[in-house]
Each structure stands twice: as C-alpha cells, then as structure tokens.
Tab-separated table of C-alpha atoms in Angstrom:
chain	number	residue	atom	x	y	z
T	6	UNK	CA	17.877	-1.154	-2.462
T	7	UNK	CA	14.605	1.132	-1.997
T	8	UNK	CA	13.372	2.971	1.002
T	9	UNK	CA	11.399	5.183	2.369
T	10	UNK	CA	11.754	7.167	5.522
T	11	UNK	CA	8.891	9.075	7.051
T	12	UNK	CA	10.105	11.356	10.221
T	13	UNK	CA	6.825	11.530	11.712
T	14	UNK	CA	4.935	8.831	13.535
T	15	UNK	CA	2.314	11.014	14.200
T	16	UNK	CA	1.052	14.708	13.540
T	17	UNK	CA	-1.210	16.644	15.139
T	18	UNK	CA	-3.112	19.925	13.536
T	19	UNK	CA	-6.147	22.171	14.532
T	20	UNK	CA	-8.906	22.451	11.562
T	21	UNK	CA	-8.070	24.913	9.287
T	22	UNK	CA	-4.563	24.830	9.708
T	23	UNK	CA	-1.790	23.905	7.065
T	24	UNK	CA	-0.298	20.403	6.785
T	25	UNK	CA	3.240	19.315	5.478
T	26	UNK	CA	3.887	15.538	5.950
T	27	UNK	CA	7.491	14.752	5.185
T	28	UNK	CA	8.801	11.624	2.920
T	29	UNK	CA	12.616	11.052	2.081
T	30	UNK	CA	13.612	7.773	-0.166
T	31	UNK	CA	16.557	6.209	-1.050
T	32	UNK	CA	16.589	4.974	-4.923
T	33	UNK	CA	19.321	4.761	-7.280
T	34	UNK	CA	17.757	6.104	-10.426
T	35	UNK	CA	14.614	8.529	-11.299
T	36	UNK	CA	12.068	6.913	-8.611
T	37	UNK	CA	8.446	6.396	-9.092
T	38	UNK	CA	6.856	8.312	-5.717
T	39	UNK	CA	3.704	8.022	-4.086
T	40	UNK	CA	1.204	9.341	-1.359
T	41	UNK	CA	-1.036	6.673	-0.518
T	42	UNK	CA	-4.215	7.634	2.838
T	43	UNK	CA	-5.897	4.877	4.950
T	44	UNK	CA	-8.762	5.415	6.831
T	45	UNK	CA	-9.265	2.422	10.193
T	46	UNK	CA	-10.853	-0.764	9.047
T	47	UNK	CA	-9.909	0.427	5.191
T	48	UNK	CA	-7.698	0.009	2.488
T	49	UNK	CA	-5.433	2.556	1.078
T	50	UNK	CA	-6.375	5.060	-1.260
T	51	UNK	CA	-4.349	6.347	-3.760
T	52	UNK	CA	-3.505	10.207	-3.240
T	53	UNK	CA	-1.213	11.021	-5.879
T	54	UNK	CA	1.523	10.204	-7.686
T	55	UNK	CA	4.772	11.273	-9.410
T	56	UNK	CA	6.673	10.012	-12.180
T	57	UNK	CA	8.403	12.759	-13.787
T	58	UNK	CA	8.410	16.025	-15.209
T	59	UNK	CA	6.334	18.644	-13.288
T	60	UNK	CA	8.370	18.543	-9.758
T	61	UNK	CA	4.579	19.455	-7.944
T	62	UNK	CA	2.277	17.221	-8.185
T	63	UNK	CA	-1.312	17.596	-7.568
T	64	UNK	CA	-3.757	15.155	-6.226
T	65	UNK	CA	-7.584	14.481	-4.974
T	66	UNK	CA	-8.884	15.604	-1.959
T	67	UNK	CA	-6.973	18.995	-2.069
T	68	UNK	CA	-3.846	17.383	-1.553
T	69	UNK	CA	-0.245	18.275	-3.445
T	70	UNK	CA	3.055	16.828	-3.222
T	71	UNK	CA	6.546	18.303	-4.516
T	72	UNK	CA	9.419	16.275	-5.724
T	73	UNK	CA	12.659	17.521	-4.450
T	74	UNK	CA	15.849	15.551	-6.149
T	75	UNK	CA	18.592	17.336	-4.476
T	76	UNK	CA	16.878	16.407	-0.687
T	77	UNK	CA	15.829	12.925	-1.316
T	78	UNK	CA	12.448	14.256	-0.643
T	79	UNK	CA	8.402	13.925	-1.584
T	80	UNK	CA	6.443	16.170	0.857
T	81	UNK	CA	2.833	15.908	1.521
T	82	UNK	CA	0.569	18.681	1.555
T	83	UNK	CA	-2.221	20.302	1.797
T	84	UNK	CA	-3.380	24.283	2.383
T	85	UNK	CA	-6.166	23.975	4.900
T	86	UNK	CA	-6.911	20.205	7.095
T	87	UNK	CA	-10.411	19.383	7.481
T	88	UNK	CA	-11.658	16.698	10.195
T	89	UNK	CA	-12.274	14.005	7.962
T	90	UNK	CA	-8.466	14.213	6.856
T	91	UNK	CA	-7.327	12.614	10.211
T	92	UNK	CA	-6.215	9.220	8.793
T	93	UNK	CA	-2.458	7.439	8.390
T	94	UNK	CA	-0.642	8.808	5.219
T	95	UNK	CA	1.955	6.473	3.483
T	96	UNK	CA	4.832	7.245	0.871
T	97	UNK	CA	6.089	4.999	-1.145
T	98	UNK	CA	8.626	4.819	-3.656
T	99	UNK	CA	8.205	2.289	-6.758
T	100	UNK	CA	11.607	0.218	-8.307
T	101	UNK	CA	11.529	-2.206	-10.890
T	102	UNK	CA	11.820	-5.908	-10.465
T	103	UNK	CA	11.629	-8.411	-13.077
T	104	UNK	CA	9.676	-6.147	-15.212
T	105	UNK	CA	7.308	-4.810	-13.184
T	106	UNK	CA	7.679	-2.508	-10.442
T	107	UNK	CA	7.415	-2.930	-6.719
T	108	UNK	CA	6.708	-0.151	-3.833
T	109	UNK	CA	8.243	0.128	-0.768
T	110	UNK	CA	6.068	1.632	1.617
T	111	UNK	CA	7.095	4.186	4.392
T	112	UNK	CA	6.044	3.186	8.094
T	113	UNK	CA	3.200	5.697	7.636
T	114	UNK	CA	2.561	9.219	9.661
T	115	UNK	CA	-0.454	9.300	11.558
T	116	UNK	CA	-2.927	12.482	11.019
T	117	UNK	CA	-4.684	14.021	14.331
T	118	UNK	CA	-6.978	16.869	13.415
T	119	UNK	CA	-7.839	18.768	16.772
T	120	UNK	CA	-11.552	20.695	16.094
I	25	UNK	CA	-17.777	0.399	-10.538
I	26	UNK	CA	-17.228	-2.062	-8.546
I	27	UNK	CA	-14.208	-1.689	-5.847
I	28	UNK	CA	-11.269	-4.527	-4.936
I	29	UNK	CA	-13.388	-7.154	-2.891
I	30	UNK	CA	-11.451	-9.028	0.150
I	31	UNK	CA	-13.159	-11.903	1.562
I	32	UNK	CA	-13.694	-12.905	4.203
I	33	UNK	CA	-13.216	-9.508	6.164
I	34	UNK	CA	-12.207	-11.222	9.397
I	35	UNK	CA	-10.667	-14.492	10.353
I	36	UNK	CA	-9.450	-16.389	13.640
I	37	UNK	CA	-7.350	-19.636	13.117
I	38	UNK	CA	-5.465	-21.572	15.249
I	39	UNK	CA	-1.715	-22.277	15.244
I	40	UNK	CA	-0.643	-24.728	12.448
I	41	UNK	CA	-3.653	-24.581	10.385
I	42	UNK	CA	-3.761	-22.953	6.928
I	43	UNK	CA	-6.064	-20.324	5.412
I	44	UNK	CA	-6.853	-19.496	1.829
I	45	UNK	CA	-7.897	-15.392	1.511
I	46	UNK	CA	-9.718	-14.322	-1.747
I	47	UNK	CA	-9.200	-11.479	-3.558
I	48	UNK	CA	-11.432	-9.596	-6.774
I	49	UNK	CA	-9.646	-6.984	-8.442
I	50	UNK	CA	-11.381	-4.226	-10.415
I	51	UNK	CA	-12.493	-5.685	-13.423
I	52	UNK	CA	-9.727	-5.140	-16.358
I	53	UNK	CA	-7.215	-5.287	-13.803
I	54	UNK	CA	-4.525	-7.875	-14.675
I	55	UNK	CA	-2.615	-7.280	-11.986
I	56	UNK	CA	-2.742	-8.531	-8.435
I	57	UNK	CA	-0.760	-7.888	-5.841
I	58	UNK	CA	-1.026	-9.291	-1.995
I	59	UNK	CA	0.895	-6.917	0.888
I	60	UNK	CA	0.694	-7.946	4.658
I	61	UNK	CA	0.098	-5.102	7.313
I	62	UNK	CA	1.507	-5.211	10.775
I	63	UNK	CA	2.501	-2.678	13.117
I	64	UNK	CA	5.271	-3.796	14.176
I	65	UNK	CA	6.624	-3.967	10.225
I	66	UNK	CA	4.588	-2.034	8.206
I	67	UNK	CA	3.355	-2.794	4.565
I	68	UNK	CA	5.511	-5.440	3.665
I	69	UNK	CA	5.045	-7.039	-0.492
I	70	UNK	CA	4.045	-10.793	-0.684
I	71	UNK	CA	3.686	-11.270	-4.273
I	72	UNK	CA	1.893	-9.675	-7.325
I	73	UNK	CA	0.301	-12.158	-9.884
I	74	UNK	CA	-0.253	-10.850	-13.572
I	75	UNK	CA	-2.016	-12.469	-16.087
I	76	UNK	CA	-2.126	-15.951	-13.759
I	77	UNK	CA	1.598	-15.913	-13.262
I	78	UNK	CA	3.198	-14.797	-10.235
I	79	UNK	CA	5.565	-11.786	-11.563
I	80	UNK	CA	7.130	-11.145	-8.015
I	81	UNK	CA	7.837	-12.526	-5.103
I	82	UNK	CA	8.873	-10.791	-1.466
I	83	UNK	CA	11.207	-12.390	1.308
I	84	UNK	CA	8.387	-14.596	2.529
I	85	UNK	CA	8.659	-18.028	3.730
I	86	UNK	CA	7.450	-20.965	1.241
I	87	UNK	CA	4.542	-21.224	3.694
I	88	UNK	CA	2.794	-18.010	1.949
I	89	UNK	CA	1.980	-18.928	-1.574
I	90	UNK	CA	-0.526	-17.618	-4.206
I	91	UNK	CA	-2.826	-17.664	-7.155
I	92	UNK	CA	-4.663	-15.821	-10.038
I	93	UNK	CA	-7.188	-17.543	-11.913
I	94	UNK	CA	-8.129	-16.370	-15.526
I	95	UNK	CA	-10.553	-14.108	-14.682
I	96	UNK	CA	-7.946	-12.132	-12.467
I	97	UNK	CA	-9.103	-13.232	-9.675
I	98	UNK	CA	-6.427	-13.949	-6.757
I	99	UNK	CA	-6.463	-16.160	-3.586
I	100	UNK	CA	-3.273	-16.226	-1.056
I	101	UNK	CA	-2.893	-19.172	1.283
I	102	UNK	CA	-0.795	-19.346	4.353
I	103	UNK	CA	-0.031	-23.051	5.920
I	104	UNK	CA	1.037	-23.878	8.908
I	105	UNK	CA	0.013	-20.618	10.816
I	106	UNK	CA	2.296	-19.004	13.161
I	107	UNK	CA	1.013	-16.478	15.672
I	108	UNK	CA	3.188	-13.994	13.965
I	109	UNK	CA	0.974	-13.977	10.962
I	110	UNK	CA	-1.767	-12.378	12.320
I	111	UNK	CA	-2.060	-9.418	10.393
I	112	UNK	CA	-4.042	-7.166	7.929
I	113	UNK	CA	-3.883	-9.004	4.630
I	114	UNK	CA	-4.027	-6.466	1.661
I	115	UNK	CA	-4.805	-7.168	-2.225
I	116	UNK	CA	-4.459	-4.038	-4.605
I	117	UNK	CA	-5.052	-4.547	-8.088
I	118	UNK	CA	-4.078	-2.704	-10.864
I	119	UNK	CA	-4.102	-2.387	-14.978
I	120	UNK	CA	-0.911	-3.297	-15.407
I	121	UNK	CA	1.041	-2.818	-11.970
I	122	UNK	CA	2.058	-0.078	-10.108
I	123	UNK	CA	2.701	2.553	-12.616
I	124	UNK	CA	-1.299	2.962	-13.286
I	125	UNK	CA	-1.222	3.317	-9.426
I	126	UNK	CA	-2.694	0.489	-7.370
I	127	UNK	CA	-6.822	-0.068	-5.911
I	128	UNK	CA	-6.454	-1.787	-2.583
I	129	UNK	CA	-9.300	-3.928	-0.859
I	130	UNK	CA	-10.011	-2.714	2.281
I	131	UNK	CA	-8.361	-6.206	3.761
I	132	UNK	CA	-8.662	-9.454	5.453
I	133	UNK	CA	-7.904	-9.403	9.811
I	134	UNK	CA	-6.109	-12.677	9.923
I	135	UNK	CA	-5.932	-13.884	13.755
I	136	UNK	CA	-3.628	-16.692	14.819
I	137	UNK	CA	-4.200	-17.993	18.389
C-alpha cells in the first residue's frame, strides 16, 4: 500500500528566508509524486508534479521539488518565502487502481511566514 | 476559464438526515473525483467518477454514494448523517485523472449537529 509521511506539522520562516518542506512515501514501483498548497476557506492548488525523468522538478509560484529514490523522498522548496506563501502544503503520491490512479495525501505541513 | 464550482459552500444538517453536494468540473474534464477533509484524518478519497461511471471507490461506508451526469457534472450524497461527517467536502476534476494533475473546488463545510 501507498503513503506518505510528512515530518512537519508545522514550519515557521522569516520573509526572505529559504524553505525546505520534507515528504517521504512508501510505493512499490516508480511513484507518481506531488506538491499540492491550500490557502483557508480554499481548495488545493496544484504546485508541481513528478513523474519521471528529470529528478528536480520545477513548479509555479517559484517553487521546486527533487525526487530522491534512494531516501524515499520528494522535498519541497523554494529559494526565498514571501508572506503570501504561508498556507498548508500537501504531498501526495499517486498508485494505480483499476486503471486509473489514486493519491494518497500526506497529513499536510503548515507554512508560518514571520515578517 | 471557469474554475471547479462546489455548491453550496456551507451546510448544517442534523443527525440522520441526508445531503446531496454538487460538483462542476472544468469543462472537458471527464474526471471527477470527491475527497473528504478532516483534521483529525486528513484528505481521505471517496470516489472518482469518469465518464458517468464510478472508476473508484475508497473505504467508505455504503451511506456515501455518488454520481456524474453526462455533462461531467458530479453530485455526492451522504444519508443518514453522523456527527462524524462533518467535514470539508472536496471535488477535483481532471482530463483524464490524476496524471494530468487534479483542479479542486474550493469545497463544501458539511456540519452535522
């Protein structure tokens, strides 16, 4: 079976400063990954996605992502945070079922952004 | 172009009635899928619906059923509400599922009292 494991429950970074958010599945062949945002009162938003060949991943909003095999891993990133980046971040990693293919979503890390 | 449309955005029902949420995917999406939101669980899969049939299902009880009309269009309806359903009710829709990455709705706030 699938899963996702995100470390953090929460994050907290000044402005301006760097941001890794950390993601670690458990799938049994070559997994589809995902970074999914959602803002309160919204939906998610699709950040980016990986299916194969390029390892790093880039995505909107300034945001990248790097595909580790040998750690089980799909890190979140992103060079410099700006205030409107304080949100809850999700990874998910996608596995086929009956032909189509279903994501299991992490419990989600939430983003503070200090000014 | 028009976003994934969740209505109503709010609801408050009582214990052991039912509720019927709507759902209008992106236009050319054939794929629907419905995910509930709690904290205590997370984003947990309902069902997806392609092309009016219901491709797959999650470990949800009978009482959480669905359907997609021909023109994509989805509604999910919960009987015999349990306080433990209140929840954020998600729909994402999609081309063709979750390879072409999924649109969400921004959700219906089901409250059971």
């Amino acid at each position: 079976a699938q899963s996702v494991t995100q470390p953090d429950i929460h994050i907290t970074v000044s402005e301006g400063a760097s941001l890794e958010l950390r993601c670690n599945y458990s799938y049994g062949a070559t997994p589809y990954l995902f970074w999914y945002v959602q803002s309160p009162g919204q939906g998610l938003q699709l950040l980016l996605k990986y299916f194969s060949g390029d390892t790093l991943v880039q995505g909107i909003k300034g945001f990248e992502a790097e595909f580790k095999r040998s750690q089980s891993s799909f890190n979140l990133r992103k060079p410099s945070v700006h205030w409107s980046d304080a949100a809850e971040y999700f990874c998910a990693v996608g596995g086929e079922s009956g032909g189509s293919y279903i994501p299991t979503f992490g419990r989600g890390t939430s983003l503070i952004v200090h000014p | 172009k028009a976003g994934v449309t969740q209505t109503p955005r709010y609801l408050i029902k009582t214990r052991g009635q039912q509720v019927t949420l709507s759902c209008s995917p992106i236009s050319g999406h054939r794929s629907v899928s419905w995910y509930q939101q709690t904290p205590g669980q997370g984003l947990q899969f309902l069902f997806e619906y392609f092309s009016e049939t219901q491709r797959n299902k999650g470990n949800f009880p009978g009482r959480f059923s669905g359907r997609q009309f021909s023109n994509s269009r989805s509604e999910m309806n919960v009987s015999t509400l349990e306080l433990g359903d209140s929840a954020l009710y998600l729909c994402a829709s999609s081309l063709e599922g979750l390879l072409y990455g999924y649109t969400f709705g921004s959700g219906t706030r089901l409250t059971v009292v």
